[in-house]
Short mmCIF file of C-alpha atoms in Angstrom, two decimals:
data_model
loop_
_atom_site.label_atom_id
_atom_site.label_comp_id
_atom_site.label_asym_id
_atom_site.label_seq_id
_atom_site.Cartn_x
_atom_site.Cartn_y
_atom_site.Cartn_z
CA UNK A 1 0.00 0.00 0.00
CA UNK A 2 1.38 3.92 -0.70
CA UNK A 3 0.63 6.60 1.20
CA UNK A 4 0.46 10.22 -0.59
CA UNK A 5 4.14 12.22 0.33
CA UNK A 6 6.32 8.92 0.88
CA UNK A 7 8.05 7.94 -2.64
CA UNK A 8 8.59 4.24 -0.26
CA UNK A 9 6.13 1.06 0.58
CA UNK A 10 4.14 1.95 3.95
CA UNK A 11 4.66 -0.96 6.18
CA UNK A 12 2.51 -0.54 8.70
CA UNK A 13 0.50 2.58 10.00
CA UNK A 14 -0.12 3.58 13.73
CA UNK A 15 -2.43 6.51 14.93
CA UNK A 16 -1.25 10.14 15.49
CA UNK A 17 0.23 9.82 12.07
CA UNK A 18 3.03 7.62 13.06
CA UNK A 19 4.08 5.01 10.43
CA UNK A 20 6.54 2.90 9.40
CA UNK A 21 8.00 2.55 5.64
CA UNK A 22 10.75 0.75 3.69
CA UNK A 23 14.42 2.95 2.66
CA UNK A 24 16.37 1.97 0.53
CA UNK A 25 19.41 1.52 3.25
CA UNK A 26 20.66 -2.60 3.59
CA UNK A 27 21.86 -1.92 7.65
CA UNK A 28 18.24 0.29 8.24
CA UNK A 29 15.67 -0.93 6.06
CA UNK A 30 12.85 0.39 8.26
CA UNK A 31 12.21 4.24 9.04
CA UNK A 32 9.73 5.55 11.92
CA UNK A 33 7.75 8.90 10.64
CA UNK A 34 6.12 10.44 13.52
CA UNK A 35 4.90 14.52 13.77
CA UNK A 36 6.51 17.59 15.78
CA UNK A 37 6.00 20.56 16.60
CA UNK A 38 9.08 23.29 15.69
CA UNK A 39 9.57 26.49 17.75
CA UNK A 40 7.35 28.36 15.32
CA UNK A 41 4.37 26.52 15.98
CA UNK A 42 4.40 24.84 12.51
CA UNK A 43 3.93 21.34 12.26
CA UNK A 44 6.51 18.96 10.95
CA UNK A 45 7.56 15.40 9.52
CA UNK A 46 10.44 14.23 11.57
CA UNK A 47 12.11 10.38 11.30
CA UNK A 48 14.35 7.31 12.42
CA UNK A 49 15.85 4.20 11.27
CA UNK A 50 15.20 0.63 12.44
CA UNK A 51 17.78 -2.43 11.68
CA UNK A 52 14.99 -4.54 11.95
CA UNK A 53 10.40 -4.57 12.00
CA UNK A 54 10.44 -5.54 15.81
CA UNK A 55 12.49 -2.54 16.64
CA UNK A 56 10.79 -0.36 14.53
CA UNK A 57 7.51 -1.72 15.60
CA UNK A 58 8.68 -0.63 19.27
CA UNK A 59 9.83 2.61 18.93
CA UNK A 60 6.92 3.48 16.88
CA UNK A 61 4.76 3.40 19.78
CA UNK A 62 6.79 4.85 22.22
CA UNK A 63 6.42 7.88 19.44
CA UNK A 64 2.13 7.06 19.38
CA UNK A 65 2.57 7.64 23.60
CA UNK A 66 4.96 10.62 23.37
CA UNK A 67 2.33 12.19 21.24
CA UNK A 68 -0.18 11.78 23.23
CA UNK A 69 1.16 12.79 26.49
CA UNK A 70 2.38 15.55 25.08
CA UNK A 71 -1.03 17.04 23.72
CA UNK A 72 0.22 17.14 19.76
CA UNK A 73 -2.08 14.57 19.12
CA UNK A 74 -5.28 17.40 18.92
CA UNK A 75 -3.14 19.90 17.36
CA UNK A 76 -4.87 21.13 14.11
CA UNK A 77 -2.32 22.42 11.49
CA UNK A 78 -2.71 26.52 10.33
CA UNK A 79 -3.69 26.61 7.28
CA UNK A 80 -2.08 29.42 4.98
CA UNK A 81 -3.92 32.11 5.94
CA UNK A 82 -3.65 31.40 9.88
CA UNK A 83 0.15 31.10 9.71
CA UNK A 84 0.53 34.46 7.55
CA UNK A 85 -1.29 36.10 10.15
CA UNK A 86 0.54 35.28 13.26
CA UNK A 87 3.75 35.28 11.73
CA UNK A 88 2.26 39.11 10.21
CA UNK A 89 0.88 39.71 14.76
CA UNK A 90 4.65 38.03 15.45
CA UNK A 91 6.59 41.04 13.30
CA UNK A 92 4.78 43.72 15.04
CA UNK A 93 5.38 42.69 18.43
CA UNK A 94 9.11 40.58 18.59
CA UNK A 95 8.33 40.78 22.11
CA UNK A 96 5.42 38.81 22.57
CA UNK A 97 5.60 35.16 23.11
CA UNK A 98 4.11 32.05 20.91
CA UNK A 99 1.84 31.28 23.47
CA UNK A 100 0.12 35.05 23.99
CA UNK A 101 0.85 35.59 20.08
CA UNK A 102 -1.66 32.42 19.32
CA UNK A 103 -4.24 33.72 22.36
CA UNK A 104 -4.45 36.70 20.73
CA UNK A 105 -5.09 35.61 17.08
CA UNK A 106 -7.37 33.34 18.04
CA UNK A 107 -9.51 35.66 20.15
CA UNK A 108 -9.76 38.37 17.35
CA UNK A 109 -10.32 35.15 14.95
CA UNK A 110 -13.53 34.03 17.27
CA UNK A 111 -14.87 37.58 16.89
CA UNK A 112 -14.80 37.94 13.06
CA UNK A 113 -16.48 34.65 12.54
CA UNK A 114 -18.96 35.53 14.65
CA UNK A 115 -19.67 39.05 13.25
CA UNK A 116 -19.52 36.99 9.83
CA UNK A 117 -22.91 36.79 7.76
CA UNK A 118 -24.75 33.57 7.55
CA UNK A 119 -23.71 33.16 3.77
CA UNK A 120 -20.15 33.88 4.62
CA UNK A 121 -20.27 32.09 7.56
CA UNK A 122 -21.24 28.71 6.01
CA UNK A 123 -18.82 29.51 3.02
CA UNK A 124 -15.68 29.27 5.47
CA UNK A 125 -17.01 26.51 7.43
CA UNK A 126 -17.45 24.22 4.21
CA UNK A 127 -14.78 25.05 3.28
CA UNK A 128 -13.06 24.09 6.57
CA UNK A 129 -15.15 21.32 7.05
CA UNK A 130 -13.31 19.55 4.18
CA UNK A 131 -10.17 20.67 5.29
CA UNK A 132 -10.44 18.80 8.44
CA UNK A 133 -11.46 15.52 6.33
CA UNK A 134 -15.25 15.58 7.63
CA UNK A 135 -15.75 14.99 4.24
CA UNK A 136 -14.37 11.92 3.60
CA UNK A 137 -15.42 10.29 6.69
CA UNK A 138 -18.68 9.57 4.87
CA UNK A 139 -20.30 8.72 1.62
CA UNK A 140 -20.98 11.07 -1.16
CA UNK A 141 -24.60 10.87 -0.12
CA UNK A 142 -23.92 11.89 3.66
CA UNK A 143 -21.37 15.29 2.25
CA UNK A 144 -24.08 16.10 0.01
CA UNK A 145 -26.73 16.27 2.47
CA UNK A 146 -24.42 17.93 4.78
CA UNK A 147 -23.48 20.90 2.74
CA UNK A 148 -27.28 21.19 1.56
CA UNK A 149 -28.10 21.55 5.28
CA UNK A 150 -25.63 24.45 5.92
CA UNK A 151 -26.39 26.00 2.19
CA UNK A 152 -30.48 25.72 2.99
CA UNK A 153 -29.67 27.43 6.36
CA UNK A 154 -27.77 30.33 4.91
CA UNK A 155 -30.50 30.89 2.15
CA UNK A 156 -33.19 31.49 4.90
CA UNK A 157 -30.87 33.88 6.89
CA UNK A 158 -29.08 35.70 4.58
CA UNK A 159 -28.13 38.62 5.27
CA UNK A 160 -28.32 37.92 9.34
CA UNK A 161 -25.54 37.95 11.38
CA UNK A 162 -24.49 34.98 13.35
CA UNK A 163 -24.17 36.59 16.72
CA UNK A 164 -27.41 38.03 16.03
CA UNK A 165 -29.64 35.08 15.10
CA UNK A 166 -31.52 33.98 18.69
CA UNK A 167 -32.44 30.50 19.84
CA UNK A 168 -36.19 31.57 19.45
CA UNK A 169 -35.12 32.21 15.60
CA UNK A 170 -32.69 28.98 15.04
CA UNK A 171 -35.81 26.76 16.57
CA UNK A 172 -38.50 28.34 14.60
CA UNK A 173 -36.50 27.72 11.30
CA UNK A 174 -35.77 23.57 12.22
CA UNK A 175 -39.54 23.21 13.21
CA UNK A 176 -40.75 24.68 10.22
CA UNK A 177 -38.37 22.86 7.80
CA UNK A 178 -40.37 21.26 4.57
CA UNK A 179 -39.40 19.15 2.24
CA UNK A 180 -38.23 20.96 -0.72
CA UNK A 181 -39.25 18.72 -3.75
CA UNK A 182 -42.83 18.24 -1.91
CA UNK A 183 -43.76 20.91 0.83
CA UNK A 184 -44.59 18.45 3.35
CA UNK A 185 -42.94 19.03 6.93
CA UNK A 186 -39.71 16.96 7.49
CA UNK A 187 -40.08 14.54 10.27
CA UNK A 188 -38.64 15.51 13.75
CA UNK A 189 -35.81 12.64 13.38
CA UNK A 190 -34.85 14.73 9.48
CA UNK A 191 -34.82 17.89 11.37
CA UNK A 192 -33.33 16.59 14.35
CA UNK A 193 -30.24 16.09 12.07
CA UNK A 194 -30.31 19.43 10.67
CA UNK A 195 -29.96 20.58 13.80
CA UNK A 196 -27.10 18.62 14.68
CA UNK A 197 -25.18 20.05 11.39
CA UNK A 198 -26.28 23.84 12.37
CA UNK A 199 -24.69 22.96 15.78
CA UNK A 200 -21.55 22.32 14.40
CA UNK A 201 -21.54 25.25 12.10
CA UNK A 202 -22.49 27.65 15.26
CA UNK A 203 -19.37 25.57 17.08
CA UNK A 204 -17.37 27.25 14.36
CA UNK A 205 -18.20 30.47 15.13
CA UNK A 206 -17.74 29.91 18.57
CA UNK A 207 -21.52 30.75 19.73
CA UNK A 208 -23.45 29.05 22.02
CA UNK A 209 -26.84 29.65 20.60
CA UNK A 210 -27.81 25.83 19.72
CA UNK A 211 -26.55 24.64 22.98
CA UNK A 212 -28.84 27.34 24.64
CA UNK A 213 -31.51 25.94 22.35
CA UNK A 214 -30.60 22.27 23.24
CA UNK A 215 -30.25 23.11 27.13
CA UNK A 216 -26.79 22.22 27.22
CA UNK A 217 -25.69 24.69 29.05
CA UNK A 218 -25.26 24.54 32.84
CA UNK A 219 -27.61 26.70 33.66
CA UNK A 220 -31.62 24.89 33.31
CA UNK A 221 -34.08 28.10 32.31
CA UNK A 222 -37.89 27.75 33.34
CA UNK A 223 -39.33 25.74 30.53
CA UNK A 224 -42.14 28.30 28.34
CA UNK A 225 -45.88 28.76 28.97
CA UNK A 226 -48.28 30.27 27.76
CA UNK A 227 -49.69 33.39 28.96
CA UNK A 228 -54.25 33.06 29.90
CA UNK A 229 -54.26 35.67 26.87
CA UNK A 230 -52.62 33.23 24.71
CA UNK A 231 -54.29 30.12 25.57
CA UNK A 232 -57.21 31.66 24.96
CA UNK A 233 -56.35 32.40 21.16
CA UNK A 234 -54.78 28.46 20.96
CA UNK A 235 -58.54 27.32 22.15
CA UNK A 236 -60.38 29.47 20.26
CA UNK A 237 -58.65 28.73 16.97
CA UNK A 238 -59.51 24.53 17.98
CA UNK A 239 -62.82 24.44 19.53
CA UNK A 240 -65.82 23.95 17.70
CA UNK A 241 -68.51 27.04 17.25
CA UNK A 242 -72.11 25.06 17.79
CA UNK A 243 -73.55 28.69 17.14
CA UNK A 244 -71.48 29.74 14.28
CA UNK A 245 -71.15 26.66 12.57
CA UNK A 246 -67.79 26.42 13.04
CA UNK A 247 -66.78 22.23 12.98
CA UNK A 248 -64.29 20.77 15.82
CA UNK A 249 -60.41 21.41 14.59
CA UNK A 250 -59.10 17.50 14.99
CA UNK A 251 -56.29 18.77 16.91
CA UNK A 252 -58.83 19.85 19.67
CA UNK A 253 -59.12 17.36 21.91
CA UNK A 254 -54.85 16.31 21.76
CA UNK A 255 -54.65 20.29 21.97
CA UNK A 256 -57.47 20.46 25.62
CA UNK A 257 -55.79 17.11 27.37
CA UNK A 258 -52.14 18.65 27.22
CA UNK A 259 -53.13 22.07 28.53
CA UNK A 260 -55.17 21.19 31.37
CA UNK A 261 -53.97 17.24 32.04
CA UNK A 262 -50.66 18.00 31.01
CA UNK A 263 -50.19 14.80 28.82
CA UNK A 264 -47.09 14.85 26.66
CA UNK A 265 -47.87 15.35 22.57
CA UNK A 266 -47.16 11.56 22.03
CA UNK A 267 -49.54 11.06 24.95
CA UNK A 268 -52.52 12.57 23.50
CA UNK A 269 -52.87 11.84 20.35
CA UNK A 270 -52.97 7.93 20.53
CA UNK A 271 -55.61 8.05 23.44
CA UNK A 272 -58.63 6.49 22.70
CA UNK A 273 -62.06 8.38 23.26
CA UNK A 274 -63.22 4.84 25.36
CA UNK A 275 -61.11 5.47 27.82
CA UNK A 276 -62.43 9.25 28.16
CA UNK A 277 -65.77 8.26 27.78
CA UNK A 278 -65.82 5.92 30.65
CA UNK A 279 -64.08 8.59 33.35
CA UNK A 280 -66.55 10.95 32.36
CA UNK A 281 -69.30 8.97 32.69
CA UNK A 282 -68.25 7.67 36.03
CA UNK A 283 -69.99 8.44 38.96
CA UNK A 284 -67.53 9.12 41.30
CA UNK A 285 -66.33 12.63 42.52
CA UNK A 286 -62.39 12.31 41.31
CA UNK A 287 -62.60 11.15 37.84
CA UNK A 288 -59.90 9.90 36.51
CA UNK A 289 -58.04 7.56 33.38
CA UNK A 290 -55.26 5.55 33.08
CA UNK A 291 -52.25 6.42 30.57
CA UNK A 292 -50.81 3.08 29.15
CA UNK A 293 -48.46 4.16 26.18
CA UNK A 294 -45.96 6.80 27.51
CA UNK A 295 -42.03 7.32 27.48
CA UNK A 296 -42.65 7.09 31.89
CA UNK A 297 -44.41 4.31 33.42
CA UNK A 298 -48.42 4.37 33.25
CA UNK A 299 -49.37 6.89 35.77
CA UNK A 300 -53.61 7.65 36.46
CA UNK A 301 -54.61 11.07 35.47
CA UNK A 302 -56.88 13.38 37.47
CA UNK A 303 -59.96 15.09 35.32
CA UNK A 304 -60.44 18.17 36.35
CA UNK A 305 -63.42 20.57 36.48
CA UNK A 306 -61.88 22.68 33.75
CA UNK A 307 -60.85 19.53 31.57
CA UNK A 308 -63.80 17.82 31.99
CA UNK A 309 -65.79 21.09 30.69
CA UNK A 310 -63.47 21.57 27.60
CA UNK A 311 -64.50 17.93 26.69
CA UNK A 312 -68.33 17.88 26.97
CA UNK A 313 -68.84 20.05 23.86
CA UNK A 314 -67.15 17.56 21.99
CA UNK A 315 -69.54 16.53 19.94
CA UNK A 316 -70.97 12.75 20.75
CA UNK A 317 -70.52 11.54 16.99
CA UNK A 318 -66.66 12.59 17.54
CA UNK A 319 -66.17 10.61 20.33
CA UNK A 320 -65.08 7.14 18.58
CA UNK A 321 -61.84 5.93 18.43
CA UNK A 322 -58.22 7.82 18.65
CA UNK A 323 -58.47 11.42 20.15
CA UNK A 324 -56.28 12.57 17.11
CA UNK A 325 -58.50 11.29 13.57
CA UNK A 326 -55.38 10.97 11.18
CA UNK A 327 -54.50 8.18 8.33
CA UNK A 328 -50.88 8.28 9.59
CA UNK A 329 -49.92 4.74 10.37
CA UNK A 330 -47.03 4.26 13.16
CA UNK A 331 -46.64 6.58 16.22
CA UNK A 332 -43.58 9.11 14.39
CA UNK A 333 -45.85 10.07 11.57
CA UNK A 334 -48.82 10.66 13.84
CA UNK A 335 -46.81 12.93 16.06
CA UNK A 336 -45.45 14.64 12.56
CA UNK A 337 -48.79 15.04 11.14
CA UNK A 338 -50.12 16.90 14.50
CA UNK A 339 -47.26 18.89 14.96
CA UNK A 340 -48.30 19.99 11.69
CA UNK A 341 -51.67 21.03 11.83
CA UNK A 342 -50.74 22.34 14.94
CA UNK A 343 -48.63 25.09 14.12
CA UNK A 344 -50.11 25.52 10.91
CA UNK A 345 -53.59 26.61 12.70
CA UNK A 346 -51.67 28.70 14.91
CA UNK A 347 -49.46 30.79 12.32
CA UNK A 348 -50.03 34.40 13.02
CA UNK A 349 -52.24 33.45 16.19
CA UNK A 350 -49.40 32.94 18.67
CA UNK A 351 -45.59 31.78 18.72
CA UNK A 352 -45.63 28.26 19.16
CA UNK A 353 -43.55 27.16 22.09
CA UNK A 354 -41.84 23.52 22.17
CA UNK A 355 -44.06 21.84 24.56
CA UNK A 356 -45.64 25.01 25.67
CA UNK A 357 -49.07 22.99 26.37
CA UNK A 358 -48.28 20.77 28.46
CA UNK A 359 -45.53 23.52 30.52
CA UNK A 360 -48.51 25.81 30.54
CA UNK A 361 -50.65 23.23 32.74
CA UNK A 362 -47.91 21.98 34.83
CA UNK A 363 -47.12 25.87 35.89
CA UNK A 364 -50.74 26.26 36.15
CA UNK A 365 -50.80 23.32 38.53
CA UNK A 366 -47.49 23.99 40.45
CA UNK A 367 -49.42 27.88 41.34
CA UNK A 368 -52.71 26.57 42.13
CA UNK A 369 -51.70 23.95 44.22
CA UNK A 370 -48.22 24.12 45.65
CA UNK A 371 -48.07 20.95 45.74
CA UNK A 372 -45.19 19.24 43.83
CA UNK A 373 -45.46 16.30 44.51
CA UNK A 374 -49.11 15.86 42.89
CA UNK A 375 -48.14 17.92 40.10
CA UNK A 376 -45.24 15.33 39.34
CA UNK A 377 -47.70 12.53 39.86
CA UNK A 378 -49.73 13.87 37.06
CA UNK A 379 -47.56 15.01 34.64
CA UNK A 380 -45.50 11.47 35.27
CA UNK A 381 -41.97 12.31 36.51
CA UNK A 382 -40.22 13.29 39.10
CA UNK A 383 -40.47 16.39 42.34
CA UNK A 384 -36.77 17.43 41.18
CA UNK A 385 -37.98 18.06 37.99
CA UNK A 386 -40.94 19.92 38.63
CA UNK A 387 -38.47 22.13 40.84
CA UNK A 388 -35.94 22.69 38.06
CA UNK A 389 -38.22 23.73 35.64
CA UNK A 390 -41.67 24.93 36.88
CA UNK A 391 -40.14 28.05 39.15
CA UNK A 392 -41.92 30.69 37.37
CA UNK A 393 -43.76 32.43 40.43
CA UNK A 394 -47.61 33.07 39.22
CA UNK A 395 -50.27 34.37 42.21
CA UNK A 396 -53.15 31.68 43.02
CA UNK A 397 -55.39 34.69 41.27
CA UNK A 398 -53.37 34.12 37.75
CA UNK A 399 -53.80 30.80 38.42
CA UNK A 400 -57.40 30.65 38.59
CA UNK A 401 -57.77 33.01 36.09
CA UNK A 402 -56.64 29.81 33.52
CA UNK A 403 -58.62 27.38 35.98
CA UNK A 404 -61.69 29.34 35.20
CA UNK A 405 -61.51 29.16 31.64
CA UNK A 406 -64.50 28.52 30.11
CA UNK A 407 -65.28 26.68 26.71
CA UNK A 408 -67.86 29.75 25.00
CA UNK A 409 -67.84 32.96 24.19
CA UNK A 410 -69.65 35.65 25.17
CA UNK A 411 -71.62 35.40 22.38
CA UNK A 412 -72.21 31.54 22.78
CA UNK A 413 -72.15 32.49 26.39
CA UNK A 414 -75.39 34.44 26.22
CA UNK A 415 -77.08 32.24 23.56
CA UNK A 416 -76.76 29.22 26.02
CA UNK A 417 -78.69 31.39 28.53
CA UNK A 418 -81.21 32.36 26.47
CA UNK A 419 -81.36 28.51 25.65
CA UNK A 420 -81.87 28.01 28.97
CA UNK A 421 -84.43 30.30 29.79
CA UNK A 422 -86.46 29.00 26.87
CA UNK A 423 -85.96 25.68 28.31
CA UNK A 424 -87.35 27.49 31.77
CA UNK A 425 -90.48 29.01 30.08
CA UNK A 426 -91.09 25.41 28.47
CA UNK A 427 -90.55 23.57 31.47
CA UNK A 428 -93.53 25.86 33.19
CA UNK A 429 -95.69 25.54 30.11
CA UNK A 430 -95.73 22.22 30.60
CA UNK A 431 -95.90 21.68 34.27
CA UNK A 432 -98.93 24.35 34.02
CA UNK A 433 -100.54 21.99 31.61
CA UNK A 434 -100.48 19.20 33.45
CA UNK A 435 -101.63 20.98 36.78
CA UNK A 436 -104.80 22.03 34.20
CA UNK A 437 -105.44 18.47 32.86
CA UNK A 438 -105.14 16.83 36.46
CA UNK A 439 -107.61 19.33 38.06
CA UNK A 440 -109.63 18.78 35.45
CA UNK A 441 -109.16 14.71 35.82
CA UNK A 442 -110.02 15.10 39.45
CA UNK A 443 -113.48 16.68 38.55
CA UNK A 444 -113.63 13.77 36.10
CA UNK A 445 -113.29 11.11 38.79
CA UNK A 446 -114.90 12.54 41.85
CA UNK A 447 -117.83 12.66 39.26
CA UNK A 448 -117.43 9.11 38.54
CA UNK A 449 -117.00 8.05 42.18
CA UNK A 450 -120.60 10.02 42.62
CA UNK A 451 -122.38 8.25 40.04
CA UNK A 452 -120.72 4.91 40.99
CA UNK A 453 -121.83 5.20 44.62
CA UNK A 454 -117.97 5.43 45.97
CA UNK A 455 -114.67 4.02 45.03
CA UNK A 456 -114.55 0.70 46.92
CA UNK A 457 -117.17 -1.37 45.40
CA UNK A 458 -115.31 -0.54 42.15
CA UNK A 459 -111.89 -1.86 43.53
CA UNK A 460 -113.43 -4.88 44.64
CA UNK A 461 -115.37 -6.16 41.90
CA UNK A 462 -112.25 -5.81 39.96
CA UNK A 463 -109.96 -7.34 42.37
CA UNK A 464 -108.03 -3.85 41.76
CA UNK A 465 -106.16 -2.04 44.48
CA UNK A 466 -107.07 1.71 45.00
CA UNK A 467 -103.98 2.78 43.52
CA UNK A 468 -104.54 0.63 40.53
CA UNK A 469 -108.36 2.54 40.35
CA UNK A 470 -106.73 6.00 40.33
CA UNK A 471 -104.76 4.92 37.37
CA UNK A 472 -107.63 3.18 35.23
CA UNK A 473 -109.24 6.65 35.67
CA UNK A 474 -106.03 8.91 34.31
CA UNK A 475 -105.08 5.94 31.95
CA UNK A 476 -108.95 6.12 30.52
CA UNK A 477 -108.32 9.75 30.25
#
């Protein structure tokens, strides 16, 4: 086998760039290559001569250990440009050592990338991408798709600079990612992986925006809810309109069982409207259901006054089957197809926030009840985590004011009394009606009872008991 800058046969190759090859020399045929580093920083081929393979085999892993004790292992070499510069910083101040002549390029170097624009940006860092052989460690089908991912990125924010693009921003862009021969939103796993990619290119410009936006960072920040203002608009855009004719959203129901059960996404769209329908129609003051199919173990769910309300104008012919009506198949595509409609109802409504639904209800519950403990029971993990990331303080006032949401309008709100007090004025008609008709029965039977000489022969000569005579008469009636 050759290797590209040796004119000899490579023998065998060791990491760190240490190898042996074959010379030319009878009382040395073997030679050790192994890197340096000279006293100007640069990066160099140095060698040594073996009488025999053993030997050389030997000494070619003391140099592997050297290296890596020494740290020269994860040196990167300058490229042209890097070197010219330093050695340009080194000129201008003789007095300055390596050391603070390196710090110093590579601070001002960490600025101007992240100043850069996104289309220069991803220019230098495909460009160094391939340098450091990213490329080759993968098919052509893998480099393809990464460059495209970069490229696509610095299409939609051209013209942005890096340090000024924002978590909120970065997020926005992966969740709305589509397919660009069809339209159709990518699935979370495709732009899961586009993400990854953007993190690396962000790396480059040494930001920490995706790790902020992947909580990697040490420090935990209160997961997002939604204001009462803005769940309002999310359940107004869902539920259905009886009085305007507006038909149930089929997101609805997923959309009412995260925000006030606090279900996870993957939770509430594969529930199935028996197990609903039985808890409601229980008996019993606590209602509650079971979940089966979650990432936690199955855990029993509390129904609450305020969920239990949001579900009753579900209309009865609706409440068949899965929660979430879709023709998606397996559990991924379901999940993709909601997401979908989700934030596709919600476009220009509100800012969709990454599990803001079910964080909404769990800060909801964490204000209203103090209790952590039976918050983490029904969300299904743990008290630490309810106290890592459910700290916003909200008043037991703001928390009622979501608790006390109600599923109409004022609009639908004052048709449903007016239904009511027609239902009222009927009710009255009717009992008035039948306090006329039974008056006017009594007449009827006391006049019967006359002309009959009394009720009891009657009952006896029918073997009848004197209940059973007051109902021939209002029966015959």
């Amino acid at each position: 086998m050759s290797k590209k800058g040796y004119h000899k046969k490579v023998v065998q190759e060791f990491s760190n760039d240490v190898l042996i090859t074959l010379t030319a020399k009878k009382s040395a045929p073997y030679k050790i290559w192994y890197p340096v580093m000279s006293a100007d920083g640069k990066r160099q081929k140095k060698s040594q001569y073996a009488k025999s393979l053993e030997k050389a085999v030997k000494l070619a892993e003391t140099r592997v250990e050297s290296i890596e004790a020494s740290g020269l292992a994860h040196v990167k070499p300058l490229s042209k440009d890097e070197a010219s510069a330093i050695d340009h910083f080194k000129k201008k101040n003789p007095d300055t050592s390596l050391s603070e002549t390196v710090r110093e390029f590579s601070s001002k170097k960490e600025k101007i990338r992240a100043n850069l624009f996104a289309e220069e940006a991803v220019e230098q860092f495909v460009k160094w991408w391939s340098v450091q052989r990213e490329v080759g460690s993968g098919s052509k089908q893998y480099q393809k798709a990464f460059v495209n991912r970069v490229q696509r990125f610095a299409k939609s924010f051209e013209g942005h600079k890096m340090s000024s693009l924002s978590e909120e921003e970065v997020e926005d862009w992966k969740n709305g990612l589509t397919d660009e021969k069809t339209g159709k939103l990518l699935s979370c796993k495709a732009r899961n992986e586009y993400l990854s990619t953007i993190k690396k290119l962000f790396t480059f410009c040494r930001l920490n925006t995706i790790e902020k936006l992947e909580n990697l960072l040490k420090e935990n920040p209160p997961k997002e809810f939604y204001s009462v203002s803005n769940v309002e608009k999310i359940l107004d855009v869902f539920r259905p309109k009886k009085y305007e004719n507006k038909p149930m959203h089929p997101c609805y129901p997923s959309v009412v069982l995260s925000i006030f059960a606090g279900l996870r996404q993957s939770e509430a769209i594969v529930l199935d409207w028996s197990v609903l329908n039985k808890a409601m129609a229980s008996k019993v003051e606590k209602k509650t259901f079971v979940i089966t199919e979650s990432k936690t173990d199955p855990r029993q769910v509390l129904m609450n006054e305020t969920l239990l309300k949001w579900l009753e104008i579900v209309p009865e012919e609706e409440r068949i089957g899965e929660v979430f009506k879709t023709k998606a198949k397996n559990k991924q595509r379901k999940q993709d197809a909601f997401s979908e409609q989700f934030r596709n109802a919600l476009k220009g409504v509100v800012r969709v926030a990454k599990n803001g639904l079910r964080h909404s209800c769990a800060t909801y519950l964490v204000a209203k009840h103090n209790d952590y403990q039976f918050v983490a029971d029904q969300m299904g993990n743990s008290v630490a985590m309810q106290r890592q990331h459910y700290v916003t303080p909200l008043t037991y006032e703001e928390a009622m004011e979501f608790w006390n949401l109600t599923p109409y309008s004022e609009v639908e709100a004052l048709q449903i009394e007016l239904d009511k007090e027609r239902a009222e004025k009927e009710r009255l008609a009717r009992e008035e009606q039948e306090k006329e008709w039974r008056e006017q029965s009594k007449k009827e039977v006391e006049k019967c009872i006359r002309d009959t000489g009394g009720i009891e022969p009657l009952r006896y000569a029918e073997n009848l008991s004197e209940e059973d005579v007051w109902e021939d008469f209002y029966g015959e009636d």
